[in-house]
PDB file of C-alpha atoms and ligand atoms in Angstrom:
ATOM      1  CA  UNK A   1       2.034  -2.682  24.164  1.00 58.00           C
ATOM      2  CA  UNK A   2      -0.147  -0.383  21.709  1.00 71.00           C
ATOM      3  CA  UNK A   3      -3.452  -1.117  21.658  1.00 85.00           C
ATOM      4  CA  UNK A   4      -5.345   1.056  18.913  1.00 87.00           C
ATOM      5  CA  UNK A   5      -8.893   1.096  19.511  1.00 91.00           C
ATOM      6  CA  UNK A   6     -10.413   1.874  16.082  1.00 95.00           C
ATOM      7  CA  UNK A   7     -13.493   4.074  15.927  1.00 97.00           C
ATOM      8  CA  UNK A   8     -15.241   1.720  13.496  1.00 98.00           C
ATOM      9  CA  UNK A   9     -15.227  -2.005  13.978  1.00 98.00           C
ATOM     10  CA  UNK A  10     -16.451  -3.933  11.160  1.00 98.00           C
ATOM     11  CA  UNK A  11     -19.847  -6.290  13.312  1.00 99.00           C
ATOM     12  CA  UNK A  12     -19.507  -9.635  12.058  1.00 99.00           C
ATOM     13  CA  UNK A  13     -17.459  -8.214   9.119  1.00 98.00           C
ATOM     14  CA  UNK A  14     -19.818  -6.142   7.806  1.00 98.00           C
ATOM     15  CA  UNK A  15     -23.217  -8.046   7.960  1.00 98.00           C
ATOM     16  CA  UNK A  16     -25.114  -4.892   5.918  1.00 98.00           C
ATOM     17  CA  UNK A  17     -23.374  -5.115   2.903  1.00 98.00           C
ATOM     18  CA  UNK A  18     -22.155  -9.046   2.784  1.00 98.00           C
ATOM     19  CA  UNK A  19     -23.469 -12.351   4.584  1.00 98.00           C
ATOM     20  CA  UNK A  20     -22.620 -11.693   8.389  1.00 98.00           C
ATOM     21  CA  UNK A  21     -20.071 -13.987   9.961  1.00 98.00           C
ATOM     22  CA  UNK A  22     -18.127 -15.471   6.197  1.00 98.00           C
ATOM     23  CA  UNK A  23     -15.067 -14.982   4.447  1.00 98.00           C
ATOM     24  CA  UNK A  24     -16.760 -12.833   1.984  1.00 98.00           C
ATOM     25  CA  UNK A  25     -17.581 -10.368   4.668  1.00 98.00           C
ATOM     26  CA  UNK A  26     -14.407 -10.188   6.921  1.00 98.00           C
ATOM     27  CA  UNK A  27     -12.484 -10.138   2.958  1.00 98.00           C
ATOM     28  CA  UNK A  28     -14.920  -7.218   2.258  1.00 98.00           C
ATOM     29  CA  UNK A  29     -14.036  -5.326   4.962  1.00 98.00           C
ATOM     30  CA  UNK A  30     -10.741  -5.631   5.052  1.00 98.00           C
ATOM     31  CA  UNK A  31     -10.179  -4.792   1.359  1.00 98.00           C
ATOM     32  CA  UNK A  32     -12.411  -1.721   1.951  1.00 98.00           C
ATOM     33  CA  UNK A  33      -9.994  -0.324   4.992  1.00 97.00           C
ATOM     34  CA  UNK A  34     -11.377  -1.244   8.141  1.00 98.00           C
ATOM     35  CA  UNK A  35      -8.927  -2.247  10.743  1.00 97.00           C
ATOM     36  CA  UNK A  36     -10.685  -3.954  13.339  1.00 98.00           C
ATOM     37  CA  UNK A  37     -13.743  -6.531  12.627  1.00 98.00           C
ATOM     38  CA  UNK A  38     -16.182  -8.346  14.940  1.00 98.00           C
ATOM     39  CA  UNK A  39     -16.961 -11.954  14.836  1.00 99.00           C
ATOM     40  CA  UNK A  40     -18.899 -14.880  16.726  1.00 99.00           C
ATOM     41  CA  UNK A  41     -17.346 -17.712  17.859  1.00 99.00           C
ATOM     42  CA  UNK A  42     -19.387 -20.753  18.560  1.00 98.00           C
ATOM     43  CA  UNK A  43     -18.671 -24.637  18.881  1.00 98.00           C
ATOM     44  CA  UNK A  44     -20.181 -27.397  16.940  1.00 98.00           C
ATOM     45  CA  UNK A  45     -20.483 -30.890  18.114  1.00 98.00           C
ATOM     46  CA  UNK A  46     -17.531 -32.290  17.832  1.00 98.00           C
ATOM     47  CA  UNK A  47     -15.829 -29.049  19.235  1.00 98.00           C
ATOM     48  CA  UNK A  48     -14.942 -26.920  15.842  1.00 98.00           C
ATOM     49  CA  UNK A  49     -15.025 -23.195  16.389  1.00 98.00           C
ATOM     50  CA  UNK A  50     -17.066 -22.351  13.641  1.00 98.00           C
ATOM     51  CA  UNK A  51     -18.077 -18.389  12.735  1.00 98.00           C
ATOM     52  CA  UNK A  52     -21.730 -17.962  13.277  1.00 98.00           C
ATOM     53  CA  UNK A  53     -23.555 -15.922  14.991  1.00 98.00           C
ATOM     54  CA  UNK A  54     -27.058 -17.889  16.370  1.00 98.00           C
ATOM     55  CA  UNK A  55     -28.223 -21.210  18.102  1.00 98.00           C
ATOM     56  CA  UNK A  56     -30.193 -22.570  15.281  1.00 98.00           C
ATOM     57  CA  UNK A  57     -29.105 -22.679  11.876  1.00 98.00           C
ATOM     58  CA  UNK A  58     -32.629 -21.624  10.809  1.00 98.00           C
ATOM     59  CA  UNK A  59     -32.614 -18.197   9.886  1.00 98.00           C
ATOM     60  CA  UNK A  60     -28.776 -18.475   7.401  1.00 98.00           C
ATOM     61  CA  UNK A  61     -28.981 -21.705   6.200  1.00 98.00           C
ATOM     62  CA  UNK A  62     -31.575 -22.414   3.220  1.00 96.00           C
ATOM     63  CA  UNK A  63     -30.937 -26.377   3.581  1.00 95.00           C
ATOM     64  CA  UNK A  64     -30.708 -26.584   7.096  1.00 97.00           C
ATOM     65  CA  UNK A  65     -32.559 -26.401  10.519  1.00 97.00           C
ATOM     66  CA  UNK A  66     -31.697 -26.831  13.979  1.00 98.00           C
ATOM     67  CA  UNK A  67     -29.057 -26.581  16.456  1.00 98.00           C
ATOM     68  CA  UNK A  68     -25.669 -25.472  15.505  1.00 98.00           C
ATOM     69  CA  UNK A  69     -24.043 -27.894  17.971  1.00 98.00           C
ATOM     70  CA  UNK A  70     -26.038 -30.709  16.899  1.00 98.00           C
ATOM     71  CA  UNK A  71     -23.999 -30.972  13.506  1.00 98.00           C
ATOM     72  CA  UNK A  72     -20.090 -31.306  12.930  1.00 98.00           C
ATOM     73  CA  UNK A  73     -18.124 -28.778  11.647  1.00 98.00           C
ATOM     74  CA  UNK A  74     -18.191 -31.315   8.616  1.00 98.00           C
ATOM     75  CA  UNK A  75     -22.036 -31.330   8.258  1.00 98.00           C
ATOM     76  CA  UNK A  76     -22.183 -27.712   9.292  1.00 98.00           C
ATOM     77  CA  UNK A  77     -19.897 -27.069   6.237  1.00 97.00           C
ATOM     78  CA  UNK A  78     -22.064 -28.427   3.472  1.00 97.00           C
ATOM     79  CA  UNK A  79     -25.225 -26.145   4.659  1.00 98.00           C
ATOM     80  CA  UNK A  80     -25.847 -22.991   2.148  1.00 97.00           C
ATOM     81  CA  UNK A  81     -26.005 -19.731   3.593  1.00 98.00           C
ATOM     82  CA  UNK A  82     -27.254 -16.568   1.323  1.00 97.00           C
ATOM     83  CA  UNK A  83     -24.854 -16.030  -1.828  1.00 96.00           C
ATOM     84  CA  UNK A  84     -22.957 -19.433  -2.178  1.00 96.00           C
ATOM     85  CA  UNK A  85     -21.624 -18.483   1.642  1.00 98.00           C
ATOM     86  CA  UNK A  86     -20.387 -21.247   3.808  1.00 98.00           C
ATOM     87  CA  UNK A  87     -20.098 -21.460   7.367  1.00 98.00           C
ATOM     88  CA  UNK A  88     -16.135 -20.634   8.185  1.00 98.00           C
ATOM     89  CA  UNK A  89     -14.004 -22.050  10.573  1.00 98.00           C
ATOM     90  CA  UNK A  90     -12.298 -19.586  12.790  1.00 98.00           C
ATOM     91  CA  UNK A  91      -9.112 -21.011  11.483  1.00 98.00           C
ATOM     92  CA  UNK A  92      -9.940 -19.535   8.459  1.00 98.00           C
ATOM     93  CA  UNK A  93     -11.298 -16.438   9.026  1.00 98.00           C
ATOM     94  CA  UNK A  94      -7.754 -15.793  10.901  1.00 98.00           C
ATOM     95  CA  UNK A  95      -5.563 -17.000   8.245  1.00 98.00           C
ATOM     96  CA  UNK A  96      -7.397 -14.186   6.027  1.00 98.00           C
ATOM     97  CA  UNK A  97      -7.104 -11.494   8.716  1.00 98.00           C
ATOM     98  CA  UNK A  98      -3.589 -12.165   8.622  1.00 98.00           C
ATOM     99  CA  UNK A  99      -3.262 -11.853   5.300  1.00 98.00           C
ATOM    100  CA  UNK A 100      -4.237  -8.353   5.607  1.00 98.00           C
ATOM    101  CA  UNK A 101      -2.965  -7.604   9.018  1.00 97.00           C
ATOM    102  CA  UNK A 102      -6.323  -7.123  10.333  1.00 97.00           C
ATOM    103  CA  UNK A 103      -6.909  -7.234  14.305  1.00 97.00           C
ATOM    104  CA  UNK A 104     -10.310  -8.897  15.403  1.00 98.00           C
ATOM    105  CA  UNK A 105     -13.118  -9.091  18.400  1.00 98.00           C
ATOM    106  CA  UNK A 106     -13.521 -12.559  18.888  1.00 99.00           C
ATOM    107  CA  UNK A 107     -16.634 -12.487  20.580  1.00 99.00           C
ATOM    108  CA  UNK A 108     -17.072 -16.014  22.410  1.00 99.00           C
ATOM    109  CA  UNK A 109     -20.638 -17.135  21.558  1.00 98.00           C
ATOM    110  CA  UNK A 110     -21.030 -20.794  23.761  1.00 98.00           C
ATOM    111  CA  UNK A 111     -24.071 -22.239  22.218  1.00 98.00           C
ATOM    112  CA  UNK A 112     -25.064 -22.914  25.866  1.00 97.00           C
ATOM    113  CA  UNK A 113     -23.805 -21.773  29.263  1.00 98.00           C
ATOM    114  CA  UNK A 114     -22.486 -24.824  30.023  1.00 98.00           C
ATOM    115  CA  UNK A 115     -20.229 -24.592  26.668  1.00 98.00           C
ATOM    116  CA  UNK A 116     -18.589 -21.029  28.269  1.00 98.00           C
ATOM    117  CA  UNK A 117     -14.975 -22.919  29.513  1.00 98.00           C
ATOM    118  CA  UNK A 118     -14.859 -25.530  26.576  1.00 98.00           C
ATOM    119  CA  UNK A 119     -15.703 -23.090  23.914  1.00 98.00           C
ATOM    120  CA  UNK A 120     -13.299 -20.591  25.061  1.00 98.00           C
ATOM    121  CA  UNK A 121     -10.299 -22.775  25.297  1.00 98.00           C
ATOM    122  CA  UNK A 122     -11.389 -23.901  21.826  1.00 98.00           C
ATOM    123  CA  UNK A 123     -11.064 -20.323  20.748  1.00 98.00           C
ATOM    124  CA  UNK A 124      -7.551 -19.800  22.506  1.00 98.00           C
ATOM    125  CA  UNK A 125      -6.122 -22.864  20.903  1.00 98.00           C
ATOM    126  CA  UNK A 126      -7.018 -21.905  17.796  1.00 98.00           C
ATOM    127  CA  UNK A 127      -6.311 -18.545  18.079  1.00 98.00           C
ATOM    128  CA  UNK A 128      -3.061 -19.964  19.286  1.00 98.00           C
ATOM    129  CA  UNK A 129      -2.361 -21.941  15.927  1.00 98.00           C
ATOM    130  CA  UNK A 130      -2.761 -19.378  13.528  1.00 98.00           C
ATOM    131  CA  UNK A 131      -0.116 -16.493  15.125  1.00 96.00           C
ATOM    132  CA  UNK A 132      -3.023 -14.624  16.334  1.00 97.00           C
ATOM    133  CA  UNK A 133      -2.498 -14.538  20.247  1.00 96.00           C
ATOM    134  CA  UNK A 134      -1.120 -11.010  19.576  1.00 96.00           C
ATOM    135  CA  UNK A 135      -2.500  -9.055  22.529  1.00 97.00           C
ATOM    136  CA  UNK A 136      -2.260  -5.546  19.747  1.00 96.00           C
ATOM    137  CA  UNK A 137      -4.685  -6.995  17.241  1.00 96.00           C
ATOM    138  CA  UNK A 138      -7.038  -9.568  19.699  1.00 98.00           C
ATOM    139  CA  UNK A 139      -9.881  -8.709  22.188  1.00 98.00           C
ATOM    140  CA  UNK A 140     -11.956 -11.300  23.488  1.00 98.00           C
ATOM    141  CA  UNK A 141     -15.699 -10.362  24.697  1.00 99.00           C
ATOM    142  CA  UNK A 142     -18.646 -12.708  25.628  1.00 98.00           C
ATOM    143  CA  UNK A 143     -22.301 -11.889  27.277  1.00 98.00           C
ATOM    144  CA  UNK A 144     -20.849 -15.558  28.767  1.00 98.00           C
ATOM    145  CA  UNK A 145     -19.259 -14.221  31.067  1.00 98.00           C
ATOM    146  CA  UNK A 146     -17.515 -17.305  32.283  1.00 98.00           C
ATOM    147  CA  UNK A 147     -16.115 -17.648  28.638  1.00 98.00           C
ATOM    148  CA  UNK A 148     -14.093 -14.706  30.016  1.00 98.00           C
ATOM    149  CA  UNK A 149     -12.725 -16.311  32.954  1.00 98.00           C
ATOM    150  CA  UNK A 150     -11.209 -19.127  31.305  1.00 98.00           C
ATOM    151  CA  UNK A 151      -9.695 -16.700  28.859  1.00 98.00           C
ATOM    152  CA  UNK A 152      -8.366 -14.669  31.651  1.00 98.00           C
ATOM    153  CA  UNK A 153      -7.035 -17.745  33.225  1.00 98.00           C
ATOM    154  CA  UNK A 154      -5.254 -18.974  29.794  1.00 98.00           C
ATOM    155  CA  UNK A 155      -4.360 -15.981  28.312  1.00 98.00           C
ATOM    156  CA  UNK A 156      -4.309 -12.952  30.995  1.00 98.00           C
ATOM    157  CA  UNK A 157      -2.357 -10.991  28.650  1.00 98.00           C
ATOM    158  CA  UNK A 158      -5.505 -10.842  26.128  1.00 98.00           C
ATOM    159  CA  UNK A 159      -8.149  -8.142  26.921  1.00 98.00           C
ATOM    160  CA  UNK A 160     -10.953  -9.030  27.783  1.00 98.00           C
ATOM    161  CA  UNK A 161     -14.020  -7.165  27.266  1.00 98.00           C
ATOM    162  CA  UNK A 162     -17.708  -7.692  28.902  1.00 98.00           C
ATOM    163  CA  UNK A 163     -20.558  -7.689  26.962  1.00 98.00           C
ATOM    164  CA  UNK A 164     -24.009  -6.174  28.625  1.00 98.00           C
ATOM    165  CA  UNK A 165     -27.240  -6.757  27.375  1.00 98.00           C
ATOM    166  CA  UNK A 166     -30.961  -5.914  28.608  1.00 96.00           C
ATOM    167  CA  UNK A 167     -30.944  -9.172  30.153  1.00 96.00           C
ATOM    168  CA  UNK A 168     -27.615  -9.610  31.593  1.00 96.00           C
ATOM    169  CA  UNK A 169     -27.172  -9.638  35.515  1.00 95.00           C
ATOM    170  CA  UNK A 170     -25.045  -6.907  37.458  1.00 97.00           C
ATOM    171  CA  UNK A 171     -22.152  -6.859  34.758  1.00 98.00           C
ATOM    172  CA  UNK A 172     -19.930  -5.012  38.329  1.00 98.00           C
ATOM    173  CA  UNK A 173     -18.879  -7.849  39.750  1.00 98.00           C
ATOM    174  CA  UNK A 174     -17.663  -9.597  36.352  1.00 98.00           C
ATOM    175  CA  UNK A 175     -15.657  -6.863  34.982  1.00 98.00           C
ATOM    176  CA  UNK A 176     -14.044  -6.879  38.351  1.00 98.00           C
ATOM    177  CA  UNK A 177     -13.189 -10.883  38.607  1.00 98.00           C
ATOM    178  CA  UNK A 178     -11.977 -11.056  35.035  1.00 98.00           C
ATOM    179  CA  UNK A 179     -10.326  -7.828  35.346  1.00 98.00           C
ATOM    180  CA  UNK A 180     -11.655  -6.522  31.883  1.00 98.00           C
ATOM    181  CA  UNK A 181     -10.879  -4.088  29.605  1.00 98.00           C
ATOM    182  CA  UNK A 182     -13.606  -2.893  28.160  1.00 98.00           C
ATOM    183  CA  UNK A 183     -17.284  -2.740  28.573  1.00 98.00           C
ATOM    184  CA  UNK A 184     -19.140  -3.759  25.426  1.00 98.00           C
ATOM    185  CA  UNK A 185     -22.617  -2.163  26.310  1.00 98.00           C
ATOM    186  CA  UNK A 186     -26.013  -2.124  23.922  1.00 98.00           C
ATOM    187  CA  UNK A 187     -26.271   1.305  22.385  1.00 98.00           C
ATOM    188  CA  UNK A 188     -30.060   0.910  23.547  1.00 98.00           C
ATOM    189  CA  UNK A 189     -29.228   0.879  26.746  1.00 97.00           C
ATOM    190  CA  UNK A 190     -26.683   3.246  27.455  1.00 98.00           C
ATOM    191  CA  UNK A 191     -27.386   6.168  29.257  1.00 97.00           C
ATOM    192  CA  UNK A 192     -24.800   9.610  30.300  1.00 98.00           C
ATOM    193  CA  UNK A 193     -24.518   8.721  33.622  1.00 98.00           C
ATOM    194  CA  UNK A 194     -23.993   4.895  33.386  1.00 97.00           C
ATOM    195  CA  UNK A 195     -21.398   5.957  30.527  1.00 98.00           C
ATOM    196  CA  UNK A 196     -19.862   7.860  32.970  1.00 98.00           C
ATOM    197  CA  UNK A 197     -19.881   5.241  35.748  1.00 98.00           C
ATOM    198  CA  UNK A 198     -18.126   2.524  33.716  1.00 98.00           C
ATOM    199  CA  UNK A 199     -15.476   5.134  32.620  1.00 98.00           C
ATOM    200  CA  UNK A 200     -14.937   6.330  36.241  1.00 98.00           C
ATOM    201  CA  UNK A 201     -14.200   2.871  36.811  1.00 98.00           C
ATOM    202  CA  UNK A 202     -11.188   2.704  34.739  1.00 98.00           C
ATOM    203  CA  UNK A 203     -12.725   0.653  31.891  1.00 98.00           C
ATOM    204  CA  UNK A 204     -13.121   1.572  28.234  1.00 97.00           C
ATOM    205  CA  UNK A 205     -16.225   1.704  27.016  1.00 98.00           C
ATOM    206  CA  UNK A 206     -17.695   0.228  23.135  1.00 98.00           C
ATOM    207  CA  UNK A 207     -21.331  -0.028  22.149  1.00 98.00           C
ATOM    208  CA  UNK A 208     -23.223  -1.915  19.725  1.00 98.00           C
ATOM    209  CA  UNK A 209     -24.938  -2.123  17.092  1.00 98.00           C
ATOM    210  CA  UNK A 210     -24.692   2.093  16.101  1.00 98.00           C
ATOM    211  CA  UNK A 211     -25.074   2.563  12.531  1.00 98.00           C
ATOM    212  CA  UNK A 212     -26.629   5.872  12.855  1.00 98.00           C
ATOM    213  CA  UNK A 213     -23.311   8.644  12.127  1.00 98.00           C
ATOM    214  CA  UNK A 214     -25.718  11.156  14.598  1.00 98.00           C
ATOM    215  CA  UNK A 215     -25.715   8.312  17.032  1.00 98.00           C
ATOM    216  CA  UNK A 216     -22.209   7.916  17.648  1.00 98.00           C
ATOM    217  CA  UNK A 217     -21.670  11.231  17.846  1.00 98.00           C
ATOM    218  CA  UNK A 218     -23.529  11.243  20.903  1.00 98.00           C
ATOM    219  CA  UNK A 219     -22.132   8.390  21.791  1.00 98.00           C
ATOM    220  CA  UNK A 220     -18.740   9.758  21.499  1.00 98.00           C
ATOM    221  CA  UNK A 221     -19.958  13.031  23.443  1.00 98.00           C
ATOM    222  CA  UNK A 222     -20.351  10.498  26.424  1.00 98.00           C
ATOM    223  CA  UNK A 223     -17.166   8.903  26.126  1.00 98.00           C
ATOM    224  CA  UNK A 224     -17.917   5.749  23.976  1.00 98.00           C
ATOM    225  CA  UNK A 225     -14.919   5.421  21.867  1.00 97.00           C
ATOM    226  CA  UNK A 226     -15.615   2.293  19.661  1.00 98.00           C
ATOM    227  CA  UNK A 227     -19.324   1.119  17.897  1.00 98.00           C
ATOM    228  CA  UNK A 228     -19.523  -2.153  16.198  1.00 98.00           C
ATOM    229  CA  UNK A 229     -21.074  -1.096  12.692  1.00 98.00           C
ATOM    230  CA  UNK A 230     -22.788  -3.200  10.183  1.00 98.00           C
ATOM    231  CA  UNK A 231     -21.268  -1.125   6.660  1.00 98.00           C
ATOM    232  CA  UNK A 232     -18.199   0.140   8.980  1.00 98.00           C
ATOM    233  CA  UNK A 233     -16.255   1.263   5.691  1.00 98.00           C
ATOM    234  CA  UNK A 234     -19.106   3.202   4.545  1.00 97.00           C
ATOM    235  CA  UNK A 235     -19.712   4.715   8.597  1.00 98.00           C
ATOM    236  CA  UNK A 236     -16.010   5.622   8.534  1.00 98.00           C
ATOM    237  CA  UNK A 237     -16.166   7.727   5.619  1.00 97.00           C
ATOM    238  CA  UNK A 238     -19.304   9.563   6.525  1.00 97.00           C
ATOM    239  CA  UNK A 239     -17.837   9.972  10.615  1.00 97.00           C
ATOM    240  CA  UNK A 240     -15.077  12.205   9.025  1.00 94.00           C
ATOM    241  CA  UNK A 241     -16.726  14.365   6.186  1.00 89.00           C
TER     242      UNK A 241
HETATM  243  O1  G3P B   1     -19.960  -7.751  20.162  1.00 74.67           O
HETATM  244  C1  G3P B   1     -20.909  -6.839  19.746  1.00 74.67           C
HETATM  245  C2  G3P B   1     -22.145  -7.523  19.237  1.00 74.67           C
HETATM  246  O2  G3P B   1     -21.783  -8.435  18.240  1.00 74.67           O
HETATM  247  C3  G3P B   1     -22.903  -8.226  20.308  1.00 74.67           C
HETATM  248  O3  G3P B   1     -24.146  -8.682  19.895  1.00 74.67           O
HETATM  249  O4  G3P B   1     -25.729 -10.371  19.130  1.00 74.67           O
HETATM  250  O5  G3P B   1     -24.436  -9.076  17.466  1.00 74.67           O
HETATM  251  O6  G3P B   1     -23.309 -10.808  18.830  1.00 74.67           O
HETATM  252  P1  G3P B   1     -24.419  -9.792  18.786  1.00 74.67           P
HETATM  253 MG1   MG B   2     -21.298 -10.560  18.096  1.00 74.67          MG
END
């Protein structure tokens, strides 16, 4: 099966230009050429993947506070995010993907660690629903890294990539158990020699969040092949004047 890694995915549709994580975004980039987009997947109380990006609602929603998984997807739907935006369901945000024959990151986002298995088989059924358990155009990732173990158990043919941050144990071990794909590593934090480490291991290698063009050319010079960018139409362009 072909799996095109794009250069250029579109973080959280393209969270520079439109309000991260919303129809508006994922539509934006999509009509503006990017292939591939980023989103975060996350449950709310009465087990709704919704597409949002943080615990609390406080820093997106102007009539809201909190926890996301405190509220329904119901309540969660009425709250106002910047520009008339609306927290989506997944469902939706697929059935528009389709529409353009986008492919997608799902990045599993369990609101707490003891959400990983729940919220990912919430994501796979959903996923499931809408045509979109197309192993060309789907890769799941999490920093939960037992999200990716229930995906791996459910849907083995899905890749799964493992998400690293500064905070994140020995990532070895994981990528091993879930037998991932990819390692999803903070730009910060890579070096040339861990770079070359994960690739020597057989696994591809992204990094996020790169929206410098210099950046991910050393990036690429390393062997990074994909960056999750915040204006990825306008990063495209520039990466091939
Ligand atoms: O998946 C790449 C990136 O989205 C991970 O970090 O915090 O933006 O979800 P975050
Ligand atoms: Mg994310």
């Amino acid at each position: 099966m072909a799996f095109d890694l794009p250069l250029v995915i579109g973080h959280r549709g393209a969270r520079a230009v439109k309000t991260e994580n919303t129809l508006e975004a994922f539509d934006y980039a999509c009509r503006s050429g990017v292939k591939w987009v980023e989103l975060d997947a996350m449950m709310s109380s009465d087990g709704q993947v919704m597409v949002f990006h943080d615990e609390t609602l406080d820093r997106m929603c102007s009539n809201a506070k909190g926890r996301l998984d405190s509220f329904t997807a119901k309540e969660l739907r009425s709250f106002k995010m910047p520009n008339g935006t609306r927290i989506p369901y997944l469902s939706e945000v697929l059935e528009l993907l389709n529409e353009y024959g986008a492919s997608v990151n799902v990045e599993i986002k369990p609101s707490k660690s003891s959400l990983a298995h729940e919220t990912a088989r919430r994501v796979w059924e959903t996923v499931r629903e809408k045509g979109f358990d197309d192993p060309a155009r789907l890769l799941f990732s999490s920093f939960e890294w037992a999200a990716l173990e229930e995906t791996f158990a459910l849907a083995p043919h899905i890749r799964r990539g493992v998400l690293v941050e500064d905070v994140s144990p020995d990532w070895r071990p994981a990528a091993k158990k879930v037998e991932a794909f990819s390692i999803n590593y903070d730009a910060d934090l890579l070096t040339p020699e861990l770079a070359k480490e994960i690739l020597d291991s057989g696994y591809r290698l992204l990094a996020y969040t790169v929206n410098d063009a210099d950046r991910i050319r050393e990036l690429l010079s390393w062997g990074v092949e994909a960056f999750f960018c915040d204006s990825p139409a306008e990063m495209s362009a520039e990466l091939s004047r």
